[in-house]
Amino acid sequence: SLAGAFSLVIATQTTRALVIGPSLDVDGPMTVKATRGGTAVTLSIGVGLEFSKASGGTTIAGNLSVNVLTSDTEALVDGVTGAVGGDLSITAADTIEIIAIGGGVAIGQQTGVGASLGANVIDADVAAALRGATTNISVTGALVVTATNDKTLRSVSVSAGATKDSAYAFTISVNIVLGTTAATISGATIDGPTRVEVKASDESNLQAIAGALGLGLDGNGLGGALGWNQVGITTTAGIIDATLANVAGTVHVIAESTEADSLMDGTILAASIGAAGSSGSSVGGALSINIVTSAVSAEITRSTVTAGGLVTVTATDQSTIRALAGGVAFSYTSASSASIGAAIAVNIIGETLIL
């Protein structure tokens, strides 16, 4: 018997809040805000059952799941003049989440093969900016420019083969999270705010489980799982080629990469497990490769800032990897047989901090 499941999701979304070119005369606070959120859930499972005792019966079940989400979220004020009689807030935020579950299960009398292939990608860019060489405004309240990129990918890929004869199971799971986060004041002239904060925050999380189980009662068993998990992010906060005059209080420029998550903290949380059992030879193996590359920068460059309070420039990176790789093999017969279990985990963190 043959069974399969296929899932394909490709989505591109753009969210923008723009104020370009007007003369402002705002009697009170002004907010420019672009937000994007939501959760995409995919489930695809192939199940093959074969209980015929006919010789040569083979059961094959497989799953292929591909999910690609691309987004661009921007809040922008550009080329404006005039006055804002309160706080000026420019905010962009993306809280996209993917939950992807896939599996292939083969159960039968004779040979069984279960396979699961999953590929999931999030590429999200978030930007908040006050810019423009012609921008010249007065602000009587706080000036806050913030960009938050809180994207999450949760993936489960499993395969299983359980038969009276030999059983084989293979899982390959590839998960990638990419994105840039930028909060900037550039080229503009701003007079009189009570305080200024420019903050870019990336809170990317990738959580993945890859598992394979091959159970052959009267034959051989093989279970193999490969997990590739990668996070690549750039986070920037800056005041560049700008003039901030007569700031009554503090000026803070903050760029941060954190690992906070509502379910479980960690930039990458990954588990790859391959298991096999049989009366003959059994091989269970897993390979887990986890990579985080993060560049975080905060700067005040070629700018004039006059403030009555503290001026700070801060860049922090809290990226972590928590990974488990396991290989289990067992034989339940007294006859001479071989059982091999092996697991390899490779974890790489590359960080660049610029102040």
Short mmCIF file of N, CA, C and O in Angstrom, two decimals, residues 152-281:
data_model
loop_
_atom_site.label_atom_id
_atom_site.label_comp_id
_atom_site.label_asym_id
_atom_site.label_seq_id
_atom_site.Cartn_x
_atom_site.Cartn_y
_atom_site.Cartn_z
N THR A 152 7.91 33.64 15.31
CA THR A 152 8.08 32.34 15.95
C THR A 152 7.77 31.23 14.96
O THR A 152 6.76 31.28 14.25
N LEU A 153 8.62 30.23 14.94
CA LEU A 153 8.41 29.04 14.12
C LEU A 153 8.45 27.82 15.02
O LEU A 153 9.44 27.58 15.72
N ARG A 154 7.35 27.04 14.99
CA ARG A 154 7.27 25.80 15.76
C ARG A 154 7.00 24.67 14.77
O ARG A 154 6.02 24.72 14.02
N SER A 155 7.86 23.67 14.78
CA SER A 155 7.79 22.60 13.78
C SER A 155 7.93 21.23 14.44
O SER A 155 8.78 21.03 15.32
N VAL A 156 7.07 20.30 13.99
CA VAL A 156 7.15 18.91 14.42
C VAL A 156 7.11 18.04 13.16
O VAL A 156 6.14 18.10 12.40
N SER A 157 8.14 17.24 12.94
CA SER A 157 8.19 16.30 11.81
C SER A 157 8.57 14.93 12.34
O SER A 157 9.62 14.76 12.98
N VAL A 158 7.70 13.94 12.10
CA VAL A 158 7.95 12.60 12.61
C VAL A 158 7.65 11.56 11.53
O VAL A 158 6.81 11.78 10.64
N SER A 159 8.33 10.44 11.62
CA SER A 159 8.06 9.31 10.74
C SER A 159 8.16 8.02 11.53
O SER A 159 8.89 7.94 12.52
N ALA A 160 7.41 7.01 11.06
CA ALA A 160 7.43 5.74 11.77
C ALA A 160 7.13 4.60 10.80
O ALA A 160 6.29 4.74 9.90
N GLY A 161 7.82 3.51 10.97
CA GLY A 161 7.53 2.28 10.27
C GLY A 161 7.43 1.15 11.29
O GLY A 161 8.37 0.96 12.07
N ALA A 162 6.33 0.45 11.30
CA ALA A 162 6.12 -0.65 12.25
C ALA A 162 5.50 -1.82 11.50
O ALA A 162 4.35 -1.74 11.06
N THR A 163 6.28 -2.89 11.31
CA THR A 163 5.80 -4.02 10.53
C THR A 163 6.28 -5.34 11.15
O THR A 163 7.15 -5.36 12.01
N LYS A 164 5.69 -6.41 10.63
CA LYS A 164 6.09 -7.73 11.10
C LYS A 164 7.47 -8.10 10.57
O LYS A 164 8.23 -8.82 11.22
N ASP A 165 7.80 -7.61 9.39
CA ASP A 165 9.11 -7.89 8.81
C ASP A 165 10.06 -6.73 9.13
O ASP A 165 10.21 -6.36 10.28
N SER A 166 10.69 -6.13 8.15
CA SER A 166 11.62 -5.03 8.36
C SER A 166 10.90 -3.69 8.25
O SER A 166 9.94 -3.54 7.49
N ALA A 167 11.42 -2.70 8.99
CA ALA A 167 10.79 -1.38 9.00
C ALA A 167 11.86 -0.30 8.94
O ALA A 167 12.92 -0.41 9.57
N TYR A 168 11.54 0.75 8.18
CA TYR A 168 12.49 1.85 7.98
C TYR A 168 11.74 3.17 8.11
O TYR A 168 10.62 3.32 7.60
N ALA A 169 12.39 4.14 8.78
CA ALA A 169 11.78 5.45 8.97
C ALA A 169 12.84 6.54 8.80
O ALA A 169 13.96 6.42 9.32
N PHE A 170 12.47 7.58 8.05
CA PHE A 170 13.39 8.68 7.77
C PHE A 170 12.66 10.01 7.96
O PHE A 170 11.54 10.18 7.49
N THR A 171 13.33 10.94 8.61
CA THR A 171 12.78 12.28 8.78
C THR A 171 13.86 13.31 8.46
O THR A 171 14.98 13.22 8.97
N ILE A 172 13.49 14.30 7.64
CA ILE A 172 14.35 15.44 7.37
C ILE A 172 13.54 16.70 7.64
O ILE A 172 12.48 16.91 7.04
N SER A 173 14.03 17.53 8.54
CA SER A 173 13.31 18.75 8.92
C SER A 173 14.26 19.94 8.77
O SER A 173 15.32 19.99 9.39
N VAL A 174 13.86 20.90 7.93
CA VAL A 174 14.66 22.10 7.69
C VAL A 174 13.81 23.32 8.09
O VAL A 174 12.72 23.52 7.56
N ASN A 175 14.34 24.11 9.01
CA ASN A 175 13.61 25.26 9.53
C ASN A 175 14.52 26.48 9.54
O ASN A 175 15.63 26.43 10.10
N ILE A 176 14.06 27.57 8.94
CA ILE A 176 14.89 28.76 8.79
C ILE A 176 14.08 29.99 9.17
O ILE A 176 12.95 30.18 8.69
N VAL A 177 14.66 30.84 10.01
CA VAL A 177 14.05 32.11 10.40
C VAL A 177 15.03 33.23 10.07
O VAL A 177 16.18 33.21 10.54
N LEU A 178 14.58 34.18 9.26
CA LEU A 178 15.42 35.30 8.83
C LEU A 178 14.69 36.61 9.09
O LEU A 178 13.47 36.64 9.22
N GLY A 179 15.44 37.71 9.12
CA GLY A 179 14.77 39.00 9.24
C GLY A 179 15.70 40.11 9.67
O GLY A 179 16.76 39.88 10.25
N THR A 180 15.27 41.34 9.37
CA THR A 180 15.95 42.54 9.83
C THR A 180 14.97 43.39 10.63
O THR A 180 13.77 43.44 10.33
N THR A 181 15.50 44.05 11.64
CA THR A 181 14.70 44.94 12.48
C THR A 181 15.47 46.25 12.62
O THR A 181 16.63 46.25 13.05
N ALA A 182 14.83 47.39 12.27
CA ALA A 182 15.53 48.66 12.29
C ALA A 182 14.64 49.77 12.83
O ALA A 182 13.48 49.91 12.42
N ALA A 183 15.17 50.55 13.75
CA ALA A 183 14.52 51.76 14.26
C ALA A 183 15.52 52.90 14.12
O ALA A 183 16.63 52.82 14.68
N THR A 184 15.15 53.96 13.40
CA THR A 184 16.11 55.01 13.10
C THR A 184 15.48 56.40 13.07
O THR A 184 14.31 56.56 12.72
N ILE A 185 16.29 57.36 13.44
CA ILE A 185 16.04 58.77 13.14
C ILE A 185 17.20 59.21 12.26
O ILE A 185 18.37 59.14 12.69
N SER A 186 16.92 59.61 11.05
CA SER A 186 18.01 59.92 10.12
C SER A 186 17.68 61.18 9.31
O SER A 186 16.58 61.32 8.77
N GLY A 187 18.66 62.08 9.25
CA GLY A 187 18.55 63.26 8.42
C GLY A 187 17.60 64.32 8.91
O GLY A 187 17.49 65.39 8.30
N ALA A 188 16.90 64.09 10.00
CA ALA A 188 15.83 64.97 10.45
C ALA A 188 16.32 65.96 11.50
O ALA A 188 17.31 65.72 12.20
N THR A 189 15.56 67.05 11.65
CA THR A 189 15.79 68.02 12.71
C THR A 189 14.55 68.06 13.61
O THR A 189 13.44 68.31 13.13
N ILE A 190 14.76 67.79 14.90
CA ILE A 190 13.66 67.74 15.86
C ILE A 190 14.00 68.64 17.03
O ILE A 190 15.12 68.58 17.57
N ASP A 191 13.03 69.44 17.46
CA ASP A 191 13.27 70.41 18.53
C ASP A 191 12.27 70.20 19.67
O ASP A 191 11.07 70.02 19.44
N GLY A 192 12.81 70.17 20.91
CA GLY A 192 11.99 70.31 22.09
C GLY A 192 11.32 69.09 22.70
O GLY A 192 10.47 69.26 23.58
N PRO A 193 11.60 67.86 22.32
CA PRO A 193 10.89 66.74 22.96
C PRO A 193 11.30 66.59 24.42
O PRO A 193 12.41 66.97 24.82
N THR A 194 10.40 66.00 25.21
CA THR A 194 10.71 65.78 26.62
C THR A 194 11.73 64.66 26.80
O THR A 194 12.53 64.68 27.74
N ARG A 195 11.67 63.69 25.93
CA ARG A 195 12.65 62.60 25.93
C ARG A 195 12.63 61.95 24.55
O ARG A 195 11.68 62.11 23.78
N VAL A 196 13.69 61.15 24.26
CA VAL A 196 13.78 60.46 22.97
C VAL A 196 14.19 59.01 23.22
O VAL A 196 15.14 58.75 23.99
N GLU A 197 13.47 58.11 22.58
CA GLU A 197 13.85 56.69 22.63
C GLU A 197 13.78 56.11 21.22
O GLU A 197 12.75 56.23 20.56
N VAL A 198 14.86 55.50 20.81
CA VAL A 198 14.93 54.78 19.53
C VAL A 198 15.29 53.35 19.86
O VAL A 198 16.40 53.08 20.36
N LYS A 199 14.37 52.42 19.59
CA LYS A 199 14.58 51.04 20.05
C LYS A 199 14.21 50.03 18.98
O LYS A 199 13.11 50.08 18.43
N ALA A 200 15.13 49.10 18.70
CA ALA A 200 14.89 47.96 17.81
C ALA A 200 15.05 46.68 18.62
O ALA A 200 16.08 46.49 19.29
N SER A 201 14.04 45.82 18.55
CA SER A 201 14.06 44.60 19.35
C SER A 201 13.67 43.40 18.48
O SER A 201 12.62 43.41 17.84
N ASP A 202 14.53 42.40 18.46
CA ASP A 202 14.22 41.14 17.78
C ASP A 202 14.05 40.05 18.83
O ASP A 202 14.91 39.86 19.69
N GLU A 203 12.92 39.33 18.72
CA GLU A 203 12.60 38.27 19.67
C GLU A 203 12.30 36.97 18.92
O GLU A 203 11.32 36.28 19.20
N SER A 204 13.15 36.64 17.97
CA SER A 204 12.93 35.45 17.14
C SER A 204 13.08 34.17 17.95
O SER A 204 13.97 34.04 18.80
N ASN A 205 12.18 33.21 17.65
CA ASN A 205 12.24 31.89 18.30
C ASN A 205 11.99 30.80 17.26
O ASN A 205 11.10 30.93 16.42
N LEU A 206 12.78 29.75 17.34
CA LEU A 206 12.60 28.58 16.49
C LEU A 206 12.60 27.34 17.38
O LEU A 206 13.57 27.10 18.12
N GLN A 207 11.53 26.58 17.31
CA GLN A 207 11.38 25.36 18.10
C GLN A 207 11.04 24.20 17.16
O GLN A 207 10.06 24.29 16.42
N ALA A 208 11.86 23.16 17.18
CA ALA A 208 11.69 22.09 16.20
C ALA A 208 11.95 20.73 16.82
O ALA A 208 12.88 20.55 17.61
N ILE A 209 11.10 19.78 16.41
CA ILE A 209 11.27 18.37 16.80
C ILE A 209 11.28 17.53 15.54
O ILE A 209 10.38 17.64 14.69
N ALA A 210 12.30 16.69 15.39
CA ALA A 210 12.39 15.74 14.29
C ALA A 210 12.60 14.35 14.88
O ALA A 210 13.53 14.13 15.66
N GLY A 211 11.71 13.41 14.51
CA GLY A 211 11.81 12.08 15.09
C GLY A 211 11.53 10.99 14.07
O GLY A 211 10.77 11.19 13.11
N ALA A 212 12.17 9.85 14.24
CA ALA A 212 11.96 8.70 13.36
C ALA A 212 12.05 7.42 14.18
O ALA A 212 12.95 7.27 15.00
N LEU A 213 11.10 6.49 13.90
CA LEU A 213 11.08 5.20 14.60
C LEU A 213 10.85 4.09 13.60
O LEU A 213 9.86 4.09 12.86
N GLY A 214 11.78 3.15 13.55
CA GLY A 214 11.64 1.95 12.73
C GLY A 214 11.57 0.71 13.61
O GLY A 214 12.52 0.43 14.35
N LEU A 215 10.44 -0.02 13.54
CA LEU A 215 10.23 -1.18 14.41
C LEU A 215 9.85 -2.38 13.55
O LEU A 215 8.75 -2.47 13.01
N GLY A 216 10.80 -3.30 13.40
CA GLY A 216 10.58 -4.51 12.62
C GLY A 216 10.57 -5.73 13.53
O GLY A 216 11.59 -6.08 14.11
N LEU A 217 9.41 -6.39 13.62
CA LEU A 217 9.27 -7.48 14.59
C LEU A 217 10.14 -8.69 14.24
O LEU A 217 10.80 -9.27 15.10
N ASP A 218 10.12 -9.09 12.96
CA ASP A 218 10.85 -10.30 12.56
C ASP A 218 11.97 -10.00 11.57
O ASP A 218 12.48 -10.91 10.92
N GLY A 219 12.34 -8.73 11.44
CA GLY A 219 13.37 -8.38 10.46
C GLY A 219 14.33 -7.37 11.04
O GLY A 219 14.75 -7.47 12.20
N ASN A 220 14.64 -6.36 10.22
CA ASN A 220 15.56 -5.32 10.64
C ASN A 220 14.81 -4.01 10.89
O ASN A 220 13.70 -3.80 10.41
N GLY A 221 15.45 -3.11 11.63
CA GLY A 221 14.86 -1.81 11.92
C GLY A 221 15.85 -0.69 11.69
O GLY A 221 17.04 -0.82 12.02
N LEU A 222 15.36 0.39 11.11
CA LEU A 222 16.20 1.56 10.86
C LEU A 222 15.40 2.83 11.10
O LEU A 222 14.30 2.99 10.56
N GLY A 223 15.94 3.73 11.92
CA GLY A 223 15.31 5.02 12.16
C GLY A 223 16.34 6.12 12.10
O GLY A 223 17.35 6.06 12.81
N GLY A 224 16.13 7.10 11.23
CA GLY A 224 17.09 8.18 11.07
C GLY A 224 16.40 9.53 11.02
O GLY A 224 15.38 9.70 10.35
N ALA A 225 16.94 10.52 11.73
CA ALA A 225 16.34 11.86 11.78
C ALA A 225 17.43 12.91 11.57
O ALA A 225 18.50 12.85 12.19
N LEU A 226 17.14 13.87 10.69
CA LEU A 226 18.05 14.99 10.45
C LEU A 226 17.28 16.28 10.70
O LEU A 226 16.21 16.51 10.12
N GLY A 227 17.82 17.13 11.55
CA GLY A 227 17.23 18.43 11.80
C GLY A 227 18.21 19.54 11.49
O GLY A 227 19.34 19.54 12.01
N TRP A 228 17.81 20.46 10.61
CA TRP A 228 18.61 21.64 10.29
C TRP A 228 17.79 22.86 10.70
O TRP A 228 16.72 23.12 10.15
N ASN A 229 18.32 23.62 11.65
CA ASN A 229 17.61 24.78 12.19
C ASN A 229 18.53 25.99 12.16
O ASN A 229 19.65 25.94 12.68
N GLN A 230 18.04 27.08 11.56
CA GLN A 230 18.90 28.23 11.36
C GLN A 230 18.13 29.53 11.61
O GLN A 230 17.02 29.71 11.13
N VAL A 231 18.75 30.42 12.37
CA VAL A 231 18.21 31.75 12.62
C VAL A 231 19.26 32.77 12.20
O VAL A 231 20.40 32.72 12.68
N GLY A 232 18.88 33.68 11.30
CA GLY A 232 19.78 34.74 10.86
C GLY A 232 19.10 36.08 10.96
O GLY A 232 18.12 36.34 10.25
N ILE A 233 19.57 36.96 11.84
CA ILE A 233 18.86 38.21 12.13
C ILE A 233 19.85 39.38 12.18
O ILE A 233 21.01 39.23 12.55
N THR A 234 19.33 40.56 11.83
CA THR A 234 20.07 41.81 11.95
C THR A 234 19.18 42.82 12.65
O THR A 234 18.02 43.04 12.25
N THR A 235 19.71 43.45 13.70
CA THR A 235 18.94 44.39 14.51
C THR A 235 19.72 45.69 14.63
O THR A 235 20.87 45.68 15.08
N THR A 236 19.08 46.82 14.25
CA THR A 236 19.77 48.10 14.20
C THR A 236 18.92 49.20 14.80
O THR A 236 17.73 49.32 14.49
N ALA A 237 19.54 50.01 15.65
CA ALA A 237 18.91 51.22 16.17
C ALA A 237 19.90 52.36 16.04
O ALA A 237 21.09 52.20 16.36
N GLY A 238 19.43 53.53 15.54
CA GLY A 238 20.40 54.59 15.34
C GLY A 238 19.80 55.98 15.18
O GLY A 238 18.65 56.15 14.76
N ILE A 239 20.61 56.96 15.53
CA ILE A 239 20.37 58.37 15.19
C ILE A 239 21.51 58.76 14.27
O ILE A 239 22.68 58.77 14.68
N ILE A 240 21.17 59.05 13.02
CA ILE A 240 22.19 59.20 11.98
C ILE A 240 21.94 60.50 11.21
O ILE A 240 20.83 60.72 10.71
N ASP A 241 22.97 61.34 11.12
CA ASP A 241 22.88 62.59 10.35
C ASP A 241 21.68 63.42 10.77
O ASP A 241 21.01 64.04 9.93
N ALA A 242 21.39 63.44 12.06
CA ALA A 242 20.20 64.13 12.57
C ALA A 242 20.58 65.18 13.61
O ALA A 242 21.68 65.17 14.16
N THR A 243 19.62 66.07 13.87
CA THR A 243 19.78 67.08 14.91
C THR A 243 18.63 66.97 15.89
O THR A 243 17.45 67.08 15.50
N LEU A 244 18.96 66.72 17.16
CA LEU A 244 17.97 66.69 18.24
C LEU A 244 18.32 67.83 19.19
O LEU A 244 19.33 67.77 19.92
N ALA A 245 17.50 68.87 19.17
CA ALA A 245 17.79 70.08 19.95
C ALA A 245 16.83 70.22 21.11
O ALA A 245 15.64 69.88 21.02
N ASN A 246 17.37 70.71 22.23
CA ASN A 246 16.56 71.07 23.40
C ASN A 246 15.72 69.90 23.92
O ASN A 246 14.54 70.06 24.26
N VAL A 247 16.34 68.73 24.00
CA VAL A 247 15.67 67.58 24.61
C VAL A 247 15.70 67.78 26.12
O VAL A 247 16.77 67.92 26.72
N ALA A 248 14.52 67.80 26.75
CA ALA A 248 14.47 68.11 28.17
C ALA A 248 15.04 66.99 29.04
O ALA A 248 15.63 67.26 30.09
N GLY A 249 14.85 65.74 28.60
CA GLY A 249 15.26 64.61 29.42
C GLY A 249 16.28 63.72 28.74
O GLY A 249 17.25 64.20 28.14
N THR A 250 16.04 62.43 28.78
CA THR A 250 17.01 61.44 28.33
C THR A 250 16.90 61.15 26.84
O THR A 250 15.86 61.38 26.22
N VAL A 251 17.99 60.61 26.32
CA VAL A 251 18.03 60.09 24.95
C VAL A 251 18.59 58.67 25.02
O VAL A 251 19.72 58.47 25.47
N HIS A 252 17.79 57.69 24.61
CA HIS A 252 18.22 56.28 24.65
C HIS A 252 18.14 55.69 23.25
O HIS A 252 17.10 55.77 22.58
N VAL A 253 19.23 55.06 22.83
CA VAL A 253 19.27 54.31 21.59
C VAL A 253 19.57 52.86 21.97
O VAL A 253 20.63 52.57 22.53
N ILE A 254 18.63 51.96 21.65
CA ILE A 254 18.70 50.58 22.15
C ILE A 254 18.49 49.60 21.00
O ILE A 254 17.48 49.70 20.28
N ALA A 255 19.40 48.68 20.85
CA ALA A 255 19.23 47.55 19.92
C ALA A 255 19.42 46.27 20.72
O ALA A 255 20.43 46.11 21.41
N GLU A 256 18.46 45.35 20.60
CA GLU A 256 18.55 44.14 21.40
C GLU A 256 18.01 42.94 20.65
O GLU A 256 17.05 43.04 19.88
N SER A 257 18.65 41.82 20.89
CA SER A 257 18.17 40.53 20.40
C SER A 257 17.95 39.65 21.62
O SER A 257 18.89 39.36 22.37
N THR A 258 16.69 39.25 21.84
CA THR A 258 16.35 38.49 23.03
C THR A 258 15.82 37.11 22.63
O THR A 258 15.64 36.80 21.46
N GLU A 259 15.55 36.29 23.64
CA GLU A 259 15.07 34.93 23.39
C GLU A 259 13.73 34.66 24.05
O GLU A 259 13.32 33.50 24.18
N ALA A 260 13.03 35.69 24.46
CA ALA A 260 11.79 35.52 25.20
C ALA A 260 10.70 34.90 24.32
O ALA A 260 10.57 35.23 23.14
N ASP A 261 9.91 34.00 24.91
CA ASP A 261 8.81 33.35 24.19
C ASP A 261 7.73 32.97 25.19
O ASP A 261 8.03 32.62 26.35
N SER A 262 6.48 33.02 24.76
CA SER A 262 5.36 32.71 25.65
C SER A 262 5.35 31.24 26.06
O SER A 262 4.83 30.89 27.13
N LEU A 263 5.90 30.36 25.22
CA LEU A 263 5.90 28.93 25.52
C LEU A 263 7.17 28.49 26.22
O LEU A 263 7.14 27.88 27.29
N MET A 264 8.31 28.80 25.62
CA MET A 264 9.59 28.41 26.20
C MET A 264 10.69 29.28 25.59
O MET A 264 10.79 29.43 24.38
N ASP A 265 11.53 29.87 26.46
CA ASP A 265 12.57 30.77 25.99
C ASP A 265 13.67 30.01 25.25
O ASP A 265 13.92 28.83 25.50
N GLY A 266 14.34 30.72 24.33
CA GLY A 266 15.44 30.13 23.57
C GLY A 266 15.36 30.54 22.13
O GLY A 266 14.29 30.45 21.51
N THR A 267 16.47 31.04 21.57
CA THR A 267 16.46 31.39 20.15
C THR A 267 16.20 30.15 19.31
O THR A 267 15.37 30.17 18.39
N ILE A 268 16.92 29.06 19.61
CA ILE A 268 16.64 27.77 18.99
C ILE A 268 16.48 26.71 20.08
O ILE A 268 17.35 26.55 20.94
N LEU A 269 15.36 26.02 20.05
CA LEU A 269 15.13 24.82 20.85
C LEU A 269 14.90 23.67 19.87
O LEU A 269 13.97 23.73 19.06
N ALA A 270 15.73 22.64 19.93
CA ALA A 270 15.66 21.60 18.91
C ALA A 270 15.90 20.22 19.52
O ALA A 270 16.72 20.06 20.43
N ALA A 271 15.16 19.25 18.98
CA ALA A 271 15.35 17.85 19.35
C ALA A 271 15.29 17.00 18.10
O ALA A 271 14.35 17.12 17.30
N SER A 272 16.29 16.15 17.89
CA SER A 272 16.32 15.19 16.78
C SER A 272 16.61 13.82 17.36
O SER A 272 17.65 13.62 18.01
N ILE A 273 15.70 12.87 17.12
CA ILE A 273 15.81 11.54 17.72
C ILE A 273 15.51 10.48 16.67
O ILE A 273 14.48 10.54 15.99
N GLY A 274 16.43 9.54 16.51
CA GLY A 274 16.21 8.39 15.66
C GLY A 274 16.26 7.12 16.48
O GLY A 274 17.20 6.91 17.25
N ALA A 275 15.25 6.26 16.32
CA ALA A 275 15.17 5.05 17.13
C ALA A 275 14.79 3.86 16.26
O ALA A 275 14.03 4.01 15.29
N ALA A 276 15.30 2.69 16.62
CA ALA A 276 14.99 1.47 15.88
C ALA A 276 15.01 0.27 16.80
O ALA A 276 15.80 0.20 17.75
N GLY A 277 14.11 -0.68 16.51
CA GLY A 277 14.08 -1.92 17.26
C GLY A 277 13.67 -3.07 16.36
O GLY A 277 12.85 -2.89 15.45
N SER A 278 14.25 -4.23 16.57
CA SER A 278 13.93 -5.38 15.72
C SER A 278 14.47 -6.65 16.36
O SER A 278 15.17 -6.61 17.37
N SER A 279 14.14 -7.77 15.71
CA SER A 279 14.74 -9.04 16.13
C SER A 279 16.04 -9.29 15.39
O SER A 279 16.77 -10.22 15.72
N GLY A 280 16.32 -8.47 14.38
CA GLY A 280 17.57 -8.59 13.63
C GLY A 280 18.48 -7.43 13.95
O GLY A 280 18.69 -7.07 15.11
N SER A 281 18.99 -6.79 12.91
CA SER A 281 19.87 -5.64 13.09
C SER A 281 19.04 -4.37 13.22
O SER A 281 18.04 -4.18 12.54
#
